[in-house]
mmCIF file of C-alpha atoms and ligand atoms in Angstrom:
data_model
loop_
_atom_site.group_PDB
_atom_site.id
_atom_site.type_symbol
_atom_site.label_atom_id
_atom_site.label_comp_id
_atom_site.label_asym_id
_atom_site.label_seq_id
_atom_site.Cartn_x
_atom_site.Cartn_y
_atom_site.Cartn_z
ATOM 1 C CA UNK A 288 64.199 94.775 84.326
ATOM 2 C CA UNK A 289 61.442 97.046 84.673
ATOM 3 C CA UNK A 290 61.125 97.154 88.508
ATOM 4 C CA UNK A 291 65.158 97.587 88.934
ATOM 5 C CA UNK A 292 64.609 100.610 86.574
ATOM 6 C CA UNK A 293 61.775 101.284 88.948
ATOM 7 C CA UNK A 294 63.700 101.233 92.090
ATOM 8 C CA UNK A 295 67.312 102.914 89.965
ATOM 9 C CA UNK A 296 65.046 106.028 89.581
ATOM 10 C CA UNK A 297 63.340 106.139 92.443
ATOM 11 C CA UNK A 298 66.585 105.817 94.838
ATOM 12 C CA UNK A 299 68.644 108.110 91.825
ATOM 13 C CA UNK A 300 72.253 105.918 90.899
ATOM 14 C CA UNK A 301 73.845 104.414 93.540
ATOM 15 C CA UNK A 302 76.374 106.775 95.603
ATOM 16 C CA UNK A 303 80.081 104.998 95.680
ATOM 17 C CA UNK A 304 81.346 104.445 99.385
ATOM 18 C CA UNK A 305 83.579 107.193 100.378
ATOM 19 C CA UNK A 306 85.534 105.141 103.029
ATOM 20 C CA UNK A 307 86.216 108.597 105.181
ATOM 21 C CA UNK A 308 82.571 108.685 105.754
ATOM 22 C CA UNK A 309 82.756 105.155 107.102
ATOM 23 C CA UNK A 310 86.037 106.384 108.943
ATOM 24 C CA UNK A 311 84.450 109.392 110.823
ATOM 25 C CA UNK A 312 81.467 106.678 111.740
ATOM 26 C CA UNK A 313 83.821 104.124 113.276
ATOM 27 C CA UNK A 314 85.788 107.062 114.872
ATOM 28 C CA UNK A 315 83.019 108.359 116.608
ATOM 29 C CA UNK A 316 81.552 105.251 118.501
ATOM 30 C CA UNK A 317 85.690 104.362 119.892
ATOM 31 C CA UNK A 318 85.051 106.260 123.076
ATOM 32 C CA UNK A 319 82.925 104.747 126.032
ATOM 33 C CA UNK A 320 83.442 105.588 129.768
ATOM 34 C CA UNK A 321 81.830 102.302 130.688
ATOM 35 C CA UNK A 322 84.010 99.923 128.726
ATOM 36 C CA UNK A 323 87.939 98.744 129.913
ATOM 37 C CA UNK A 324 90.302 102.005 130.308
ATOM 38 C CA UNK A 325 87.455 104.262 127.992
ATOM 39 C CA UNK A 326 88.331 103.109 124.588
ATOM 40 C CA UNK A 327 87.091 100.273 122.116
ATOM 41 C CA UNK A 328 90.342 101.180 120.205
ATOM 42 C CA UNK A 329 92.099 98.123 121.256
ATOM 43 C CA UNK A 330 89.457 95.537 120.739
ATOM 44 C CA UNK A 331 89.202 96.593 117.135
ATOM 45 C CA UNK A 332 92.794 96.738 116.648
ATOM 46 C CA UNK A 333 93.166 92.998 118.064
ATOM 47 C CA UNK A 334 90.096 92.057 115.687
ATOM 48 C CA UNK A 335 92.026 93.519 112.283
ATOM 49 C CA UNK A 336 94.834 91.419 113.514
ATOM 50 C CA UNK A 337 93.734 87.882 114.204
ATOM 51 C CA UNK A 338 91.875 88.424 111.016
ATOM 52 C CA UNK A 339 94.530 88.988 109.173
ATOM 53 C CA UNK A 340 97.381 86.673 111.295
ATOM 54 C CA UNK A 341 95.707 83.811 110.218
ATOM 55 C CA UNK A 342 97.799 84.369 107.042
ATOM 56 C CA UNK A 343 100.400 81.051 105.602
ATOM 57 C CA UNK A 344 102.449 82.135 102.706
ATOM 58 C CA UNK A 345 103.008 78.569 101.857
ATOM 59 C CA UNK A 346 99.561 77.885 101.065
ATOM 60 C CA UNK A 347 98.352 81.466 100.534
ATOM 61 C CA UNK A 348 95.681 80.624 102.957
ATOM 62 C CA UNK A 349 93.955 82.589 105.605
ATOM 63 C CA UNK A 350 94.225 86.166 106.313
ATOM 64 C CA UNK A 351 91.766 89.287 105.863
ATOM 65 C CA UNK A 352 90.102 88.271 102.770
ATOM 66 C CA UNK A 353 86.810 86.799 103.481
ATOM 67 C CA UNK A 354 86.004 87.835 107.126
ATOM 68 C CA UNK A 355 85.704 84.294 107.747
ATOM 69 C CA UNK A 356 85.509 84.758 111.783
ATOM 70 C CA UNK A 357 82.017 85.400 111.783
ATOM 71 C CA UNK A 358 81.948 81.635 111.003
ATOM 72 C CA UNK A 359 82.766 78.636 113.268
ATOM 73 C CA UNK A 360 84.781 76.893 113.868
ATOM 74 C CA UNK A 361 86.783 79.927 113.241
ATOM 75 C CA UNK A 362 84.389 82.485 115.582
ATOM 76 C CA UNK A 363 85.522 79.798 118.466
ATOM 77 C CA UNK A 364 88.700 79.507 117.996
ATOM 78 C CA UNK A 365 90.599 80.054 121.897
ATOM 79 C CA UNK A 366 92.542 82.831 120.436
ATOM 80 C CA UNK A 367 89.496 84.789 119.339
ATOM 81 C CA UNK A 368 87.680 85.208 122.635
ATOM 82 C CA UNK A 369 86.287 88.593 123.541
ATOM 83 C CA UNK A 370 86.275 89.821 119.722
ATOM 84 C CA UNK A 371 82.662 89.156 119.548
ATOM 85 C CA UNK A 372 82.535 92.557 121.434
ATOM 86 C CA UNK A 373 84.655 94.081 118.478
ATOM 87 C CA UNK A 374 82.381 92.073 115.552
ATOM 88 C CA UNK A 375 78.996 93.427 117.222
ATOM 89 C CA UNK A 376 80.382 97.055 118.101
ATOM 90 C CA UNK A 377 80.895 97.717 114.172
ATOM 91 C CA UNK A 378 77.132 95.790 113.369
ATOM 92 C CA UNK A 379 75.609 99.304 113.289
ATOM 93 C CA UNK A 380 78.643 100.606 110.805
ATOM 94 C CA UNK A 381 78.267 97.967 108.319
ATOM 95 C CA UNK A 382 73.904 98.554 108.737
ATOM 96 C CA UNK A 383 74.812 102.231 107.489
ATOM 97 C CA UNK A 384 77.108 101.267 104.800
ATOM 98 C CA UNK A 385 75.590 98.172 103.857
ATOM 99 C CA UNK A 386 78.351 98.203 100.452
ATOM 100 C CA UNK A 387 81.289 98.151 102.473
ATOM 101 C CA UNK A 388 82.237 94.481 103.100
ATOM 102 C CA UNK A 389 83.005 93.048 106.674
ATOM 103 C CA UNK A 390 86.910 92.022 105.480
ATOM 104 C CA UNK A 391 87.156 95.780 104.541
ATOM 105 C CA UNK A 392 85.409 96.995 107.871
ATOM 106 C CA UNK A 393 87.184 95.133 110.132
ATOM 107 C CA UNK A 394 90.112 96.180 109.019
ATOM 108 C CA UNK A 395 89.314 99.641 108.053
ATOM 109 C CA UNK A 396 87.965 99.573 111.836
ATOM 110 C CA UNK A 397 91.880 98.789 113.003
ATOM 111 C CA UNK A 398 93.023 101.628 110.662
ATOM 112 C CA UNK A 399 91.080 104.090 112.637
ATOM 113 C CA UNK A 400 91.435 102.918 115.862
ATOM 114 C CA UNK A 401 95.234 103.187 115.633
ATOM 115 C CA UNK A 402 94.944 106.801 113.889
ATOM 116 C CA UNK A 403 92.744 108.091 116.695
ATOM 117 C CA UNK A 404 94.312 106.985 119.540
ATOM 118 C CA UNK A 405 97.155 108.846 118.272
ATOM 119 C CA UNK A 406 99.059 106.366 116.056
ATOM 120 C CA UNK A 407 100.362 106.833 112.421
ATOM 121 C CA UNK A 408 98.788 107.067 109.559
ATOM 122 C CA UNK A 409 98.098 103.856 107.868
ATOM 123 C CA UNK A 410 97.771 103.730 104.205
ATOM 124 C CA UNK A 411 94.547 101.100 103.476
ATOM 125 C CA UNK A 412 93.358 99.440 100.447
ATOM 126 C CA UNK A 413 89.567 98.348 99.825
ATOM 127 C CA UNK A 414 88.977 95.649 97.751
ATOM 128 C CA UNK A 415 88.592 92.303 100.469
ATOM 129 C CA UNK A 416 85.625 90.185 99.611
ATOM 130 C CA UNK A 417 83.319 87.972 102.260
ATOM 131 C CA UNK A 418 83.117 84.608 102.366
ATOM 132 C CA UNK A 419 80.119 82.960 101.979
ATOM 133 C CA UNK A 420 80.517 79.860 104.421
ATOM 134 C CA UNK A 421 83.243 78.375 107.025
ATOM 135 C CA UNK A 422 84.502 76.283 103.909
ATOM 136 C CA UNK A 423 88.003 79.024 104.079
ATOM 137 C CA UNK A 424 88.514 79.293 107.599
ATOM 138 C CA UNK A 425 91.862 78.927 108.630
ATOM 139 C CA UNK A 426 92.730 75.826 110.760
ATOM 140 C CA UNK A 427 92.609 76.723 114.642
ATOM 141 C CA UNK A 428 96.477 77.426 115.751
ATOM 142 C CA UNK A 429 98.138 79.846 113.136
ATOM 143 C CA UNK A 430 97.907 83.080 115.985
ATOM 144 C CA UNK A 431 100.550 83.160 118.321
ATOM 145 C CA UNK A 432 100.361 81.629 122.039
ATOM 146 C CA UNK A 433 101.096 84.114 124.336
ATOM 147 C CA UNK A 434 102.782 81.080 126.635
ATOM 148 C CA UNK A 435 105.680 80.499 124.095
ATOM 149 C CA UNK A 436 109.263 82.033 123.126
ATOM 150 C CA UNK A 437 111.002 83.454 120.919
ATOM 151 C CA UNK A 438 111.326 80.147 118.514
ATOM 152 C CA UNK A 439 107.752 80.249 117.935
ATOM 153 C CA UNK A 440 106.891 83.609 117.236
ATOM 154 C CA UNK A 441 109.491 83.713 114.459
ATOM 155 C CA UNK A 442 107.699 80.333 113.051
ATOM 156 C CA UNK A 443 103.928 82.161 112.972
ATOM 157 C CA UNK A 444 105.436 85.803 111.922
ATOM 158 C CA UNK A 445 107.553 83.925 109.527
ATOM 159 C CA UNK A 446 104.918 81.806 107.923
ATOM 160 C CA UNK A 447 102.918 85.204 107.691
ATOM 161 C CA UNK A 448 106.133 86.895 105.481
ATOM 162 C CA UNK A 449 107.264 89.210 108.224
ATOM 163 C CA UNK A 450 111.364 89.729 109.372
ATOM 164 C CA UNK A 451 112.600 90.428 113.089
ATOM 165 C CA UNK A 452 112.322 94.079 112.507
ATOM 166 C CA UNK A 453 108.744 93.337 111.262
ATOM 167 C CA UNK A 454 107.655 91.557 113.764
ATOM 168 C CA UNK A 455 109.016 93.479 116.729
ATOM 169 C CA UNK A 456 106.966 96.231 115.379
ATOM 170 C CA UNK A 457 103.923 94.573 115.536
ATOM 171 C CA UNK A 458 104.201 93.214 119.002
ATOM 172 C CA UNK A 459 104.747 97.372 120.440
ATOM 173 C CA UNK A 460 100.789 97.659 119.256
ATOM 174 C CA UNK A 461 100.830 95.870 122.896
ATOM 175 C CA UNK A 462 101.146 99.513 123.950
ATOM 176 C CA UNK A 463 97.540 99.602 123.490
ATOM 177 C CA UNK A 464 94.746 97.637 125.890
ATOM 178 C CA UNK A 465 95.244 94.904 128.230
ATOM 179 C CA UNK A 466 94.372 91.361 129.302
ATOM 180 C CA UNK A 467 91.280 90.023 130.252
ATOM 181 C CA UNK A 468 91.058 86.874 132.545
ATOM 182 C CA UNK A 469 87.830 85.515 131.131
ATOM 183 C CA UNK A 470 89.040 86.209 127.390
ATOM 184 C CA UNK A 471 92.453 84.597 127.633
ATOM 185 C CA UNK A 472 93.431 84.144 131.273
ATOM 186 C CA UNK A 473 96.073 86.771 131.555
ATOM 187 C CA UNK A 474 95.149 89.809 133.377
ATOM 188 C CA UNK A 475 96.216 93.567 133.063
ATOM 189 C CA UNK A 476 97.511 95.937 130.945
ATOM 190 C CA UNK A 477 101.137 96.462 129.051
ATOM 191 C CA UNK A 478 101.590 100.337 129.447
ATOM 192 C CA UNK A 479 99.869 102.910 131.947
ATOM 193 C CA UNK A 480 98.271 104.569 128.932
ATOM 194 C CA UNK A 481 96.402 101.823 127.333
ATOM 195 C CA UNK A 482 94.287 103.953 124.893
ATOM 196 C CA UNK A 483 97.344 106.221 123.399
ATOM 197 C CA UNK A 484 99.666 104.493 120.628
ATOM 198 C CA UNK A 485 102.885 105.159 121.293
ATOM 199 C CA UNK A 486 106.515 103.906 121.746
ATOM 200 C CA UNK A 487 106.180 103.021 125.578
ATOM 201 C CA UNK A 488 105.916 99.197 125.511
ATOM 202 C CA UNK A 489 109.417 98.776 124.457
ATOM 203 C CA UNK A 490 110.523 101.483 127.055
ATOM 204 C CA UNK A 491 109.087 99.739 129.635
ATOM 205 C CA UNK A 492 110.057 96.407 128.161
ATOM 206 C CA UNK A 493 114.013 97.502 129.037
ATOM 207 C CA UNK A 494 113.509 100.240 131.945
ATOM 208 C CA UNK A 495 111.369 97.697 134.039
ATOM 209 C CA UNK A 496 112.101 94.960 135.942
ATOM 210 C CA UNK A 497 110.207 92.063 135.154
ATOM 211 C CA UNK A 498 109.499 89.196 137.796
ATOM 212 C CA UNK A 499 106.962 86.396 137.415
ATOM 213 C CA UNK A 500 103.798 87.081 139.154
ATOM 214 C CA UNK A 501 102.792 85.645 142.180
ATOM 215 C CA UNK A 502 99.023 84.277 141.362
ATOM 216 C CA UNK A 503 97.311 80.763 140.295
ATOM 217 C CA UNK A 504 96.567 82.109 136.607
ATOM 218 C CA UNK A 505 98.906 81.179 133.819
ATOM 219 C CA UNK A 506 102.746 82.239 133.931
ATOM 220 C CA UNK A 507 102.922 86.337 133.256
ATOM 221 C CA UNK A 508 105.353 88.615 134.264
ATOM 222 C CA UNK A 509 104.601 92.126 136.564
ATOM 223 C CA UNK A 510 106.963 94.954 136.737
ATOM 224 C CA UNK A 511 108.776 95.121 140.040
ATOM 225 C CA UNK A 512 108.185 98.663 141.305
ATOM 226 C CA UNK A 513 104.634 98.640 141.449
ATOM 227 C CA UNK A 514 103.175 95.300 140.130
ATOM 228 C CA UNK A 515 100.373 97.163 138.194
ATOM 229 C CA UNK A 516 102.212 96.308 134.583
ATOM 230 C CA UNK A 517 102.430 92.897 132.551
ATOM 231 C CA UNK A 518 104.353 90.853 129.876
ATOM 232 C CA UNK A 519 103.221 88.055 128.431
ATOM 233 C CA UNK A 520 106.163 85.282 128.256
ATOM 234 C CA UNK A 521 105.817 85.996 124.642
ATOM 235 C CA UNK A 522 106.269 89.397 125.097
ATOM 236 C CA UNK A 523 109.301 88.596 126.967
ATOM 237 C CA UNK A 524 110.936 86.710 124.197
ATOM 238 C CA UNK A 525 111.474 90.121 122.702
ATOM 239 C CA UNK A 526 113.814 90.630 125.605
ATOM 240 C CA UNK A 527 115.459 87.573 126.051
ATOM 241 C CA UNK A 528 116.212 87.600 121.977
ATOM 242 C CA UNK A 529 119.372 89.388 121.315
ATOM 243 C CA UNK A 530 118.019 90.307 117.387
ATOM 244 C CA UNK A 531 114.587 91.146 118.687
ATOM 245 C CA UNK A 532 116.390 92.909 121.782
ATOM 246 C CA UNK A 533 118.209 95.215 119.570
ATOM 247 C CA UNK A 534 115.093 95.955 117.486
ATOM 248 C CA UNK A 535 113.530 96.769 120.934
ATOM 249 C CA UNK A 536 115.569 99.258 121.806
ATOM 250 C CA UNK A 537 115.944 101.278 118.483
ATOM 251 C CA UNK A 538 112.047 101.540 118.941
ATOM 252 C CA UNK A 539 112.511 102.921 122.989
ATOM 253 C CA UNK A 540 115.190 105.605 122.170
ATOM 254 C CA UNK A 541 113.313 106.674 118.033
ATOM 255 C CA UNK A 542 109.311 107.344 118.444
ATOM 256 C CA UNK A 543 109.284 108.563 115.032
ATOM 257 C CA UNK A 544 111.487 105.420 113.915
ATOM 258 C CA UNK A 545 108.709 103.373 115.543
ATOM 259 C CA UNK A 546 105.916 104.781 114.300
ATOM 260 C CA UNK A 547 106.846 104.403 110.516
ATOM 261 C CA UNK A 548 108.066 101.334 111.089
ATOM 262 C CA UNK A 549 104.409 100.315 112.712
ATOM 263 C CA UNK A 550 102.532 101.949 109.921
ATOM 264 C CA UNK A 551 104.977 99.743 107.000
ATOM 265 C CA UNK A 552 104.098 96.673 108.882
ATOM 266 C CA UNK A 553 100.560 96.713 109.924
ATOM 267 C CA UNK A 554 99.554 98.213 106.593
ATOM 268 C CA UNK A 555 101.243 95.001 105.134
ATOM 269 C CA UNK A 556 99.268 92.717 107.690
ATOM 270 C CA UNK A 557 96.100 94.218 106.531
ATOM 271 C CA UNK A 558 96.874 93.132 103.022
ATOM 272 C CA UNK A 559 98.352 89.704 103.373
ATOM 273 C CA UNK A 560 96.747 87.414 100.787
ATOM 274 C CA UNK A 561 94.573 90.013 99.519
ATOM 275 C CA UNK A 562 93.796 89.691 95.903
ATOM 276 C CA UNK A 563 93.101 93.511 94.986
ATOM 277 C CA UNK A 564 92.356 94.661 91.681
ATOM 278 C CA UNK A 565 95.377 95.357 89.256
ATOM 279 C CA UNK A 566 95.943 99.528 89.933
ATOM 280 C CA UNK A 567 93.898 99.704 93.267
ATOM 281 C CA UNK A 568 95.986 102.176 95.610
ATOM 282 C CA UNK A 569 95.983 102.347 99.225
ATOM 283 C CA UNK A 570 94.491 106.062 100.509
ATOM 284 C CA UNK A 571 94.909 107.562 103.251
ATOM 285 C CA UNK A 572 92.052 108.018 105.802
ATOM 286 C CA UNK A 573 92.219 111.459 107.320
ATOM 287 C CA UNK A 574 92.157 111.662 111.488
ATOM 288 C CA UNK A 575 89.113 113.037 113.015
ATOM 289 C CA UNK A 576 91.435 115.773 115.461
ATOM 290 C CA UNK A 577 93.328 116.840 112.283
HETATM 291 ZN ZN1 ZEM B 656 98.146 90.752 121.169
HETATM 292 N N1 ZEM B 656 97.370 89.812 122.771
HETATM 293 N N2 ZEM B 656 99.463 89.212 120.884
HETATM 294 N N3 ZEM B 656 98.877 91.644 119.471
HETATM 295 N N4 ZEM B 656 96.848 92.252 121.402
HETATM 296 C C1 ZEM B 656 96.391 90.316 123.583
HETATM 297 C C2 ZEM B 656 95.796 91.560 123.504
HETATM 298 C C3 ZEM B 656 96.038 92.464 122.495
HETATM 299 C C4 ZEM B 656 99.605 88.093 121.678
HETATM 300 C C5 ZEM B 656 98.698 87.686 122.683
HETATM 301 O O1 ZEM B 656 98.720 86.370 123.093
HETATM 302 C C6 ZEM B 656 97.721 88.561 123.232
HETATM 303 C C7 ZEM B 656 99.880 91.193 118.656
HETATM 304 C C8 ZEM B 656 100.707 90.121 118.943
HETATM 305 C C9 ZEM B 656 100.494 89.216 119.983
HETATM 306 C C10 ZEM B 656 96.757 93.378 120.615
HETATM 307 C C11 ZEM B 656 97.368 93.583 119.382
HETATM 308 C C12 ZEM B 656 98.344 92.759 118.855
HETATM 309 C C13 ZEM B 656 96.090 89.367 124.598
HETATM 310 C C14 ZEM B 656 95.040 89.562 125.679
HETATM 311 C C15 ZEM B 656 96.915 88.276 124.386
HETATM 312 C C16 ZEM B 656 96.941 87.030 125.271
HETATM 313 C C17 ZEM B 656 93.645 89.192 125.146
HETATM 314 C C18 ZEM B 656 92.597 89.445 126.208
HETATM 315 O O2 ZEM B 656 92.659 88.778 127.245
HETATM 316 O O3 ZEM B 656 91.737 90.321 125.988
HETATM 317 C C19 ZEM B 656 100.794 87.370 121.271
HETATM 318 C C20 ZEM B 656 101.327 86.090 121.873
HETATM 319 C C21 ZEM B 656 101.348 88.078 120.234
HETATM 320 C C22 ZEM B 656 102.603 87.830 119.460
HETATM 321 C C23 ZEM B 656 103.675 87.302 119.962
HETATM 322 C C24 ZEM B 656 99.968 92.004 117.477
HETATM 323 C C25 ZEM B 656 100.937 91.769 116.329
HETATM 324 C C26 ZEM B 656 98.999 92.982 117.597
HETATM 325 C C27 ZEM B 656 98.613 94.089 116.661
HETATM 326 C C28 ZEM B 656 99.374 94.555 115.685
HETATM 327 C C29 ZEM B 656 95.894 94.354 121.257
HETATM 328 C C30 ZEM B 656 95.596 95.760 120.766
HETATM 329 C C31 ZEM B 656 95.447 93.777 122.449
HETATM 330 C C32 ZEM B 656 94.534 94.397 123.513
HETATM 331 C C33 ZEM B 656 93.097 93.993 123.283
HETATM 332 C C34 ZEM B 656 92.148 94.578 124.291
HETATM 333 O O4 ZEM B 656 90.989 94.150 124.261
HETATM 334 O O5 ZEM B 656 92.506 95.446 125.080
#
């Protein structure tokens, strides 16, 4: 008792976390000439969400709470390749706040990365413990597979809690990044702006025309007029859907429609299975360029 008085007055009473500081740290290490189209933002937005995808609602398993993909089996899984990059890019952040927990960092780190490449603003809770072992990883299979339709993305969305309208929301964060062949085998990227959120992956979803790609890696699709584009055949389910059509297209013609729409549903992703305190609020994190 004496020495932690010893080291309580010598260090003066702990300082709470102000998550903004952690924020404006994240925010400033996003940009890299040397990396993809100049941006981490994607990576980190992929790593929030396959942490929190993993989420059943039947078993209130999986999800954000626990940050259990630093473990294996769950660090392994095929679906998780390339986020390594994302988990070691915020090592540094969580050395400078060491309070802030990896659940919370990871998916504070998707917060910001969708803010500051121009996104909405998406109201985040703290409160997500770590797990202490692989004992709570989710079983491998519970993320979508890129190769399937329509029928199985409502299964995985569904099992997470998410509607149509929900889950064609999610799917236009394809707006951002692209694919990597030695991550998951697909190659190239959605939009021609890969590091600005925005509205254009449905637009080009419906203005396009999508044929199947002439090339020995795994069935994609590449936009007719210059080839440079790509859908995943899951991606394409939200064309061939009529519902998830219609939801499409409200998001091409209404950016602002989209956008809180986006923020409602990731903000919910980030939470799923989440036991928070009783009273904790989400805040808002405030942009860098505001
Ligand atoms: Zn993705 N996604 N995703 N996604 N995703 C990839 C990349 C990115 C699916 C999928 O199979 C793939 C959501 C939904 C779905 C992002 C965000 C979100 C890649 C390429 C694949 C194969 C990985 C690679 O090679 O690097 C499928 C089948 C989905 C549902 C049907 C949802 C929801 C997302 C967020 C809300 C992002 C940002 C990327 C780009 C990553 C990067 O490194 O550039």
């Amino acid at each position: 008792a004496d020495l932690q008085k010893a080291v309580a007055t010598a260090s003066g009473p702990a300082k709470p976390l102000d998550y903004q500081e952690v924020y404006d740290a994240i925010a400033k290490i996003l940009d890299n000439d040397n990396y993809d189209d100049g941006s981490y933002a994607p990576v980190l937005v992929r790593l929030a969400w396959h942490a929190s995808g993993t989420y059943d609602k039947n078993t209130n398993t999986g999800g954000s709470n626990g940050a259990t993909m630093r473990f294996d089996p769950e660090a392994s899984h095929g679906a998780n390749a390339g986020l390594a990059v994302a988990r070691k890019l915020l090592e540094p952040i969580k050395k400078q706040f060491p309070q802030i927990t990896y659940a919370d960092l990871w998916t504070l780190a998707g917060v910001a990365a969708i803010q500051e490449v121009g996104g909405p603003i998406i109201p985040w809770r703290a409160g997500r413990a770590d797990a202490v072992s692989a004992e709570v990883c989710p079983p491998d299979g519970r993320l979508p597979d890129a190769a399937k339709d329509q029928r199985h993305i409502r299964d995985v969305f569904g099992r997470m809690g998410f509607n149509d309208q929900e889950t064609v929301a999610l799917i236009g964060a394809h707006a951002l990044g692209r694919c990597h062949t030695d991550r998951s085998g697909f190659e190239g990227p959605w939009t021609r702006a890969p590091t600005t959120f925005s509205n254009e992956y449905f637009k080009l979803l419906l203005e396009e025309k999508w044929v199947a790609r002439n090339w020995t890696g795994p069935k994609q699709f590449a936009d007719k007029s210059t080839g440079d584009l790509m859908m995943l055949p899951a991606d394409m389910a939200l064309y061939n859907d009529r519902t998830f059509y219609l939801q499409s297209y409200k998001y091409a013609k209404d950016s602002d429609l989209y956008f809180r729409d986006f923020s409602a549903a990731f903000a919910k992703l980030l939470e799923l299975g989440v036991p928070f305190p009783e009273g904790s609020a989400p805040m808002v994190l405030k942009p860098t360029n505001a």
